[in-house]
Coordinates of C-alpha atoms and ligand atoms in Angstrom, one line a residue:
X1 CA 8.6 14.8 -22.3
X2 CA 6.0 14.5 -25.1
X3 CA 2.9 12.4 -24.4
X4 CA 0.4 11.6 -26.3
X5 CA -2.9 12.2 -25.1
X6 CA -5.4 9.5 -25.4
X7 CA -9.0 9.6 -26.2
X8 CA -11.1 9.4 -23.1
X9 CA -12.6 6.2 -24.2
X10 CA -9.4 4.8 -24.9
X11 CA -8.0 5.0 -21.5
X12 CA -7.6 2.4 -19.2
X13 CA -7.8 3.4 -15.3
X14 CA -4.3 2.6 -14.8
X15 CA -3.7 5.0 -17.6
X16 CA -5.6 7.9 -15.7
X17 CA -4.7 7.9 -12.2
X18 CA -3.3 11.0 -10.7
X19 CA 0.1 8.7 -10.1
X20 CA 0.6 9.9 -13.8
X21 CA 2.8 13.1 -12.4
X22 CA 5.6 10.8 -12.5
X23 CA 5.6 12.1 -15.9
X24 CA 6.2 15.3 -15.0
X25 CA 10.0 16.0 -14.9
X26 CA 10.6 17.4 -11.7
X27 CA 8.6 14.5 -10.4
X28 CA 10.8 12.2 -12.3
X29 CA 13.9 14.0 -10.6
X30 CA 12.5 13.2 -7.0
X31 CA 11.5 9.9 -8.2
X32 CA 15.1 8.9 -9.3
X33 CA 16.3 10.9 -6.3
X34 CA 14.3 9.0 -3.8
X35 CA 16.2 5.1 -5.7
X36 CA 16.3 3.3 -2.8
X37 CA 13.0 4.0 -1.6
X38 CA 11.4 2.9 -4.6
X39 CA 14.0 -0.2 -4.8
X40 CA 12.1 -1.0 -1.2
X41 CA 8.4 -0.8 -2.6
X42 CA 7.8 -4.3 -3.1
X43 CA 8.8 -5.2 0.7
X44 CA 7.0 -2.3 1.7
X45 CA 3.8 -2.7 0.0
X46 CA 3.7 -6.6 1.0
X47 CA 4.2 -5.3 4.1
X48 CA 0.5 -4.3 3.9
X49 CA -0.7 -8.1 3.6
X50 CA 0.0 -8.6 6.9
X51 CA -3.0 -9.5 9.5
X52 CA -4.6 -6.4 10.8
X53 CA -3.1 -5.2 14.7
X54 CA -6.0 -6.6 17.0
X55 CA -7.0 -2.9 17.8
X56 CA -7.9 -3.0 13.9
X57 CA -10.2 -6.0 14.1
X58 CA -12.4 -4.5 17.2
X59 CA -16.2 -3.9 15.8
X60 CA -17.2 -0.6 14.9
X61 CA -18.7 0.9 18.4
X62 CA -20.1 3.5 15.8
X63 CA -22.4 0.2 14.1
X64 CA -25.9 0.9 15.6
X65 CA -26.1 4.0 13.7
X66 CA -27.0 2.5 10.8
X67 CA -29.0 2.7 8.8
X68 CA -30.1 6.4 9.0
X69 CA -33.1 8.0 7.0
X70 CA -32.2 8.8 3.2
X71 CA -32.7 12.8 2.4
X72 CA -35.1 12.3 -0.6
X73 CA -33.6 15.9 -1.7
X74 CA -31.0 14.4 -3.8
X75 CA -32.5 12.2 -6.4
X76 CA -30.5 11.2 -9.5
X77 CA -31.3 8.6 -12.3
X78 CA -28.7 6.1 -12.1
X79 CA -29.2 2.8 -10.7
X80 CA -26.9 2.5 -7.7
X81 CA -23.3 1.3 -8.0
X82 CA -22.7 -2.4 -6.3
X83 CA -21.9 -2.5 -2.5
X84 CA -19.3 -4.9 -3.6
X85 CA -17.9 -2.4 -6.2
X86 CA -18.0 0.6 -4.1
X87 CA -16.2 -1.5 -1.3
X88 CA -13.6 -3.2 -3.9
X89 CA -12.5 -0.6 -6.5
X90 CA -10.7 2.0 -4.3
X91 CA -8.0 4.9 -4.4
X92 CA -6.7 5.3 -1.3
X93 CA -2.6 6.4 -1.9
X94 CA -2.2 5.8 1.9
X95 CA -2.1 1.9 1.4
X96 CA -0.9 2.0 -2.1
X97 CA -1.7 3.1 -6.1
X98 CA -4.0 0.0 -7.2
X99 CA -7.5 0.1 -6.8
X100 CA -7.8 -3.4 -4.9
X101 CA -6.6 -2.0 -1.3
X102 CA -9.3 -3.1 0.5
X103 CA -7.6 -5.7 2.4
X104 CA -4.8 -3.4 3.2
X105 CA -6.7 -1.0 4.9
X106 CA -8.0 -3.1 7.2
X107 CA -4.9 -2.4 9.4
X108 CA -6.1 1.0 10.3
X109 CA -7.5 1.2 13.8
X110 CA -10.8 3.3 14.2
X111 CA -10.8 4.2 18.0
X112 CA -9.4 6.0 19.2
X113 CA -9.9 8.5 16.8
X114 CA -9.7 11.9 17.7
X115 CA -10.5 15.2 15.1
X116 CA -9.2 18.1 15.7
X117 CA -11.2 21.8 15.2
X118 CA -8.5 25.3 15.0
X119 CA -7.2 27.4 13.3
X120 CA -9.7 30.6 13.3
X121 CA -12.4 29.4 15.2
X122 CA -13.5 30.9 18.8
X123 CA -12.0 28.4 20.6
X124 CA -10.1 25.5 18.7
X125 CA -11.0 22.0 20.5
X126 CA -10.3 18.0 19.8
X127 CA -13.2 15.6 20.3
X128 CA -13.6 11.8 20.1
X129 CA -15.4 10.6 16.7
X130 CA -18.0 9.0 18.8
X131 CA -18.5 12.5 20.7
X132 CA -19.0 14.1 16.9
X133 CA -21.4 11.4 15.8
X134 CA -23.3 11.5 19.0
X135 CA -23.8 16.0 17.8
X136 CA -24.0 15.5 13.9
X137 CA -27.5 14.9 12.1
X138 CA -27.3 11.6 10.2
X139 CA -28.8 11.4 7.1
X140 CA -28.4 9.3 3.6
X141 CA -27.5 10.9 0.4
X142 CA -27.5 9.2 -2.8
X143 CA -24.6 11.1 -4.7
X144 CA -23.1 10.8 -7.5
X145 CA -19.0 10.1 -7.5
X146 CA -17.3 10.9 -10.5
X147 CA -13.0 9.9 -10.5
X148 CA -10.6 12.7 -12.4
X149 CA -9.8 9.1 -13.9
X150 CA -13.4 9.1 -15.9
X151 CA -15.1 6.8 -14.2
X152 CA -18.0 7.2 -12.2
X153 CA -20.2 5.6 -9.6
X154 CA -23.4 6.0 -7.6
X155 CA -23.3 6.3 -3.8
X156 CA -25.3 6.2 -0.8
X157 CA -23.5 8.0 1.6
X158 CA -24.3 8.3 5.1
X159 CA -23.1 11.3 7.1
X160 CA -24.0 15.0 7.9
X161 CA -23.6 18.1 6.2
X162 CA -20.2 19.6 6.4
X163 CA -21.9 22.8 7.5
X164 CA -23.2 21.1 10.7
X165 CA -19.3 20.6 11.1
X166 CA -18.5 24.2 10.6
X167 CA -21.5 25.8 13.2
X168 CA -19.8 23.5 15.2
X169 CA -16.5 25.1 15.0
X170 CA -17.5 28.5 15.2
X171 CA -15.5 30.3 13.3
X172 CA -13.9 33.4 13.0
X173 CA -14.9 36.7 10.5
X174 CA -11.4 36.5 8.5
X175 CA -11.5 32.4 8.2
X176 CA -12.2 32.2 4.5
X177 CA -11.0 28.2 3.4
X178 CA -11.5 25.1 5.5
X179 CA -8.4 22.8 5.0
X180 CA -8.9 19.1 6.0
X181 CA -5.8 16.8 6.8
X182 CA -6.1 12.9 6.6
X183 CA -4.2 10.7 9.2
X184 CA -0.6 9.8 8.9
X185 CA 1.0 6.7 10.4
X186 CA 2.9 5.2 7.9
X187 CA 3.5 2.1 10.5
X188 CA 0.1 1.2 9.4
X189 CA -0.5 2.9 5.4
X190 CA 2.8 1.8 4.0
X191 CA 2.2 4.5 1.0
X192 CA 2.7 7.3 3.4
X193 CA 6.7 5.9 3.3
X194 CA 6.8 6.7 -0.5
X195 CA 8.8 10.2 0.3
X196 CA 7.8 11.6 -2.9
X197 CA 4.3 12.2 -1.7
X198 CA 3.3 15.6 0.6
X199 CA 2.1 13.0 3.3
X200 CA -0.3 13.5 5.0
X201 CA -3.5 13.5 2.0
X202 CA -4.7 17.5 2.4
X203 CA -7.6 18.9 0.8
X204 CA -9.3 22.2 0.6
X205 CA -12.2 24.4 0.2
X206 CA -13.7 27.4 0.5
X207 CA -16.0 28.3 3.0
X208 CA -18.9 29.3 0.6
X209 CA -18.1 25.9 -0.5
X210 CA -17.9 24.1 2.7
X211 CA -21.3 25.4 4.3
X212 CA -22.8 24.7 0.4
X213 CA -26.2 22.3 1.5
X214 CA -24.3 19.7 -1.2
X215 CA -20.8 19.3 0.7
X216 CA -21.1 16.3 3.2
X217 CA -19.0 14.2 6.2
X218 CA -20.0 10.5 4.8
X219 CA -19.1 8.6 7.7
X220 CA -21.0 5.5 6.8
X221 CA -22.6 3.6 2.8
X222 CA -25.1 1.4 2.3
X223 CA -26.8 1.7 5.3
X224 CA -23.7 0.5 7.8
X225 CA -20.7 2.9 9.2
X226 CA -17.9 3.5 6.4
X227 CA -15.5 0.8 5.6
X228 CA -11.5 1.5 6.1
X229 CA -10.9 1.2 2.6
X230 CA -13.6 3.9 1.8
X231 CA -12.2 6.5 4.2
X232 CA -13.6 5.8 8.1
X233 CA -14.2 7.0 10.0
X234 CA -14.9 10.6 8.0
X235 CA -14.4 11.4 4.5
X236 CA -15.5 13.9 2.5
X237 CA -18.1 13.9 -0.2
X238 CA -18.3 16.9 -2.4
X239 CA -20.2 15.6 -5.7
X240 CA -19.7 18.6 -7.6
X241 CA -16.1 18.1 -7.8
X242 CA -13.1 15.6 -8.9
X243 CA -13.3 12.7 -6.4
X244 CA -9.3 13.3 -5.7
X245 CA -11.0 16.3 -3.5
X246 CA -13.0 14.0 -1.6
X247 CA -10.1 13.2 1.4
X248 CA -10.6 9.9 3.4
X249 CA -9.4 9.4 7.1
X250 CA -9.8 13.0 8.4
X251 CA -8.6 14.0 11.1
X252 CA -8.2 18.2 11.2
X253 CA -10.4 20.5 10.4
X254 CA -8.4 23.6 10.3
X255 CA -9.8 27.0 9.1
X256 CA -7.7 29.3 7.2
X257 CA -7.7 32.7 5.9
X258 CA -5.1 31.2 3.4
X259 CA -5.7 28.5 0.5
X260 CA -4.5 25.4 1.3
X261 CA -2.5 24.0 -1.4
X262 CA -4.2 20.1 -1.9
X263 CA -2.5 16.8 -2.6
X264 CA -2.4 16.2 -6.0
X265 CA -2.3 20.4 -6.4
X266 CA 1.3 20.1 -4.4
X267 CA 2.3 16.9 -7.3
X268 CA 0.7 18.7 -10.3
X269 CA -1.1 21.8 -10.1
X270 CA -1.6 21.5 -13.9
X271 CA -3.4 18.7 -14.0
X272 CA -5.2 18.9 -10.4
X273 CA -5.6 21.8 -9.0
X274 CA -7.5 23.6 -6.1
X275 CA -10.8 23.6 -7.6
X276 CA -11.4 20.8 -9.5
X277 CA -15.0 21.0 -10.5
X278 CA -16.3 18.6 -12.9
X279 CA -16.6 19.7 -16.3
X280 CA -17.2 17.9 -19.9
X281 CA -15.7 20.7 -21.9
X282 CA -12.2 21.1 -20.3
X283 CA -10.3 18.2 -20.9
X284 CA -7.4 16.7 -18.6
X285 CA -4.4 17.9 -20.1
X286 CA -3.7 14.0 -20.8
X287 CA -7.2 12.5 -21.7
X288 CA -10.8 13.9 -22.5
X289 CA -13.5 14.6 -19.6
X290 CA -16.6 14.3 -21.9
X291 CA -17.6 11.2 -20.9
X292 CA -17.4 9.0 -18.0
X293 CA -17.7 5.0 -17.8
X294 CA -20.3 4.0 -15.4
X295 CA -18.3 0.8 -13.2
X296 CA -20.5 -2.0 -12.8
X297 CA -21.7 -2.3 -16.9
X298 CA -23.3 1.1 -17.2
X299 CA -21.5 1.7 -20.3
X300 CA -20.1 5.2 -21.1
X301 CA -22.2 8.0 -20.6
X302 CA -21.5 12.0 -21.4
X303 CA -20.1 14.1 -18.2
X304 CA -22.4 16.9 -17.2
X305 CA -21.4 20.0 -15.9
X306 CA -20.9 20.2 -12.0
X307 CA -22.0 16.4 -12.4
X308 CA -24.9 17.4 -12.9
X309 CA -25.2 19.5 -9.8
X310 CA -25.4 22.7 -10.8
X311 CA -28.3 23.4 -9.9
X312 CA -26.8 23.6 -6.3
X313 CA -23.6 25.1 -6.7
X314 CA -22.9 27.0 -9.7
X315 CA -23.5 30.1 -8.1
X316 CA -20.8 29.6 -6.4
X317 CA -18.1 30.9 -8.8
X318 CA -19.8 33.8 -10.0
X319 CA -17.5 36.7 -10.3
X320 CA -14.1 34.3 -10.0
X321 CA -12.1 35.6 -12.7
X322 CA -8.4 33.9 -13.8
X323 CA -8.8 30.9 -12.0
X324 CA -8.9 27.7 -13.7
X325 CA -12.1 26.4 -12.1
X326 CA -12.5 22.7 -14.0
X327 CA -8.7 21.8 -13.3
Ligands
MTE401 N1 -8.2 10.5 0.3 C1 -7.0 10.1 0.8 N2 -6.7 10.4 2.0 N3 -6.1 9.4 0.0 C2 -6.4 9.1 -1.3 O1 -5.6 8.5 -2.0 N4 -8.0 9.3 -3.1 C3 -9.0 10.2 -3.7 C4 -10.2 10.4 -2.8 N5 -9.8 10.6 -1.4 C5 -7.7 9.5 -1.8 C6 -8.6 10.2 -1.0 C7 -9.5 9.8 -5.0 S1 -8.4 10.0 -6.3 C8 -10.8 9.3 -5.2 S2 -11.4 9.1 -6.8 C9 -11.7 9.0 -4.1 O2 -11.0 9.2 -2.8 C10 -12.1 7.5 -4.2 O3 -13.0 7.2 -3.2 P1 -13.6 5.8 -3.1 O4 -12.4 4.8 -3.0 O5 -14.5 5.7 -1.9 O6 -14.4 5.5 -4.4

């Protein structure tokens, strides 16, 4: 199939999101395939509308947290995006493909919430989120969060650094990738019944990547613990890259000597693929990267490499030859 690519300022979010693979012909195949699933979306995704369980409704035990000190490392220039715009402008596949799932989320229930730590660590273990808080440094990070969709916002997360997470761990010599698997209960995120998805949302990086001072466990914004529709009780915040990469409602942490194969990678590997690092130059293969529209009236601004965080992590892909970096 033959599409025209638009000009990035020409495209409209709903244009842009990654659910765009249905153009892609095996996709369309599976789609067609999976009829009767898709004949059921409507009921299932009204489904969602429904009152939260009561287990869903019980206040965040995590709440006195918050607010933690900001890390006046990371200073950017951008006035920060809108509590009310972070909160309400969301992708989360798990409870559906518009950006107003907000009220949907709310049907996940927070506690318990156990993570699990294997794969090739010395000793793989689970532990209860509030255990994990309870270990992690908690800080606040202003970052910025740029969408493979071209827009953009400003963010401040609260969390710890992911490499707190990996000492943690303790891994092994040979682990070389940490792969990081969201929940799946498709009782509750009606999404996870669309069979043409790899349920459950996985993401991947490597481990030069992963202990990188930049990558970050946000577990709360704006000074209060995360809300559902922003990925509590831990999502990942990695500011260099694609926000796809940045996987909500985590609950493995699973080192690897292998590369994980991610989400969207699994869908479309041409258009998102493992590494996903932000860059102006290399266009989607469906609409341009060189500029990004700032939500909440900041107009359209040009991209910058890394995000503008090269600085930090460039120096991580020295020496990577045939590998398509900025896809
Ligand atoms: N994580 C999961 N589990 N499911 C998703 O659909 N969407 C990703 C990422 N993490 C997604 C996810 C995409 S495409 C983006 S741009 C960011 O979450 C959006 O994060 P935000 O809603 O907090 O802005």
């Amino acid at each position: 199939m033959l599409l025209k690519s638009p000009k990035g300022w020409e495209l409209p979010d709903s244009a842009a999101t990654p659910e765009n693979f249905f153009h892609d012909r095996r996709r369309l195949a599976k789609l067609i395939a999976a009829g009767p699933v898709l004949a059921a979306m409507p009921a299932l995704l009204a489904s969602c509308e429904e009152a939260p369980p009561r287990t869903a409704q019980l206040p965040d035990p995590s709440a006195s947290l918050y607010p933690v000190k900001r890390n006046p490392r990371y200073v950017i220039d951008r006035k920060l995006t809108t509590e009310a715009m972070a909160t309400g402008y969301n992708n989360y596949y798990e409870f559906g493909s518009s950006k107003n799932i907000s009220a949907k989320a709310q049907r996940l229930s927070l506690r318990p919430w156990i993570v699990k730590i294997d794969g090739l660590v010395e000793k793989p273990f689970e532990i209860a989120i509030d255990d994990l808080l309870a270990k992690m440094p908690l800080e606040e990070r202003v970052y910025r969060h740029r969408c493979v969709e071209a827009w953009s916002m400003t963010v401040p997360w609260s969390g710890f650094a992911l490499k707190s997470l990996v000492d943690l761990a303790r891994p092994l010599s040979k682990a070389r990738y940490l792969k990081m698997t969201s929940f799946q209960d498709p009782e509750t995120a009606p999404g996870q019944k669309a069979s043409w998805y790899p349920w459950p949302y996985v993401e991947g990086l490597t481990l030069a990547e992963a202990t990188n001072e930049l990558a970050f466990i946000a577990t709360g914004i704006y000074g209060k613990p995360m809300p559902k529709q922003n990925g509590a009780p831990l999502r990942l915040a990695v500011p260099w890259k694609y926000g796809f990469k940045s996987t909500k409602g985590i609950v493995r942490f699973e080192f690897t000597d292998k590369r994980p194969v991610s989400f969207w990678e699994e869908i479309q590997a041409r258009e998102y693929g493992f590494w996903a690092n932000v860059n102006p130059a290399v266009s989607h293969p469906r609409w341009s990267q060189a500029t990004e529209r700032v939500l909440g009236g900041g107009g359209r601004v040009p991209t910058q490499i890394y995000n503008g965080y090269g600085e930090f992590v460039a120096d991580l892909y020295d020496g990577i030859k045939g590998e398509n970096l900025f896809m």
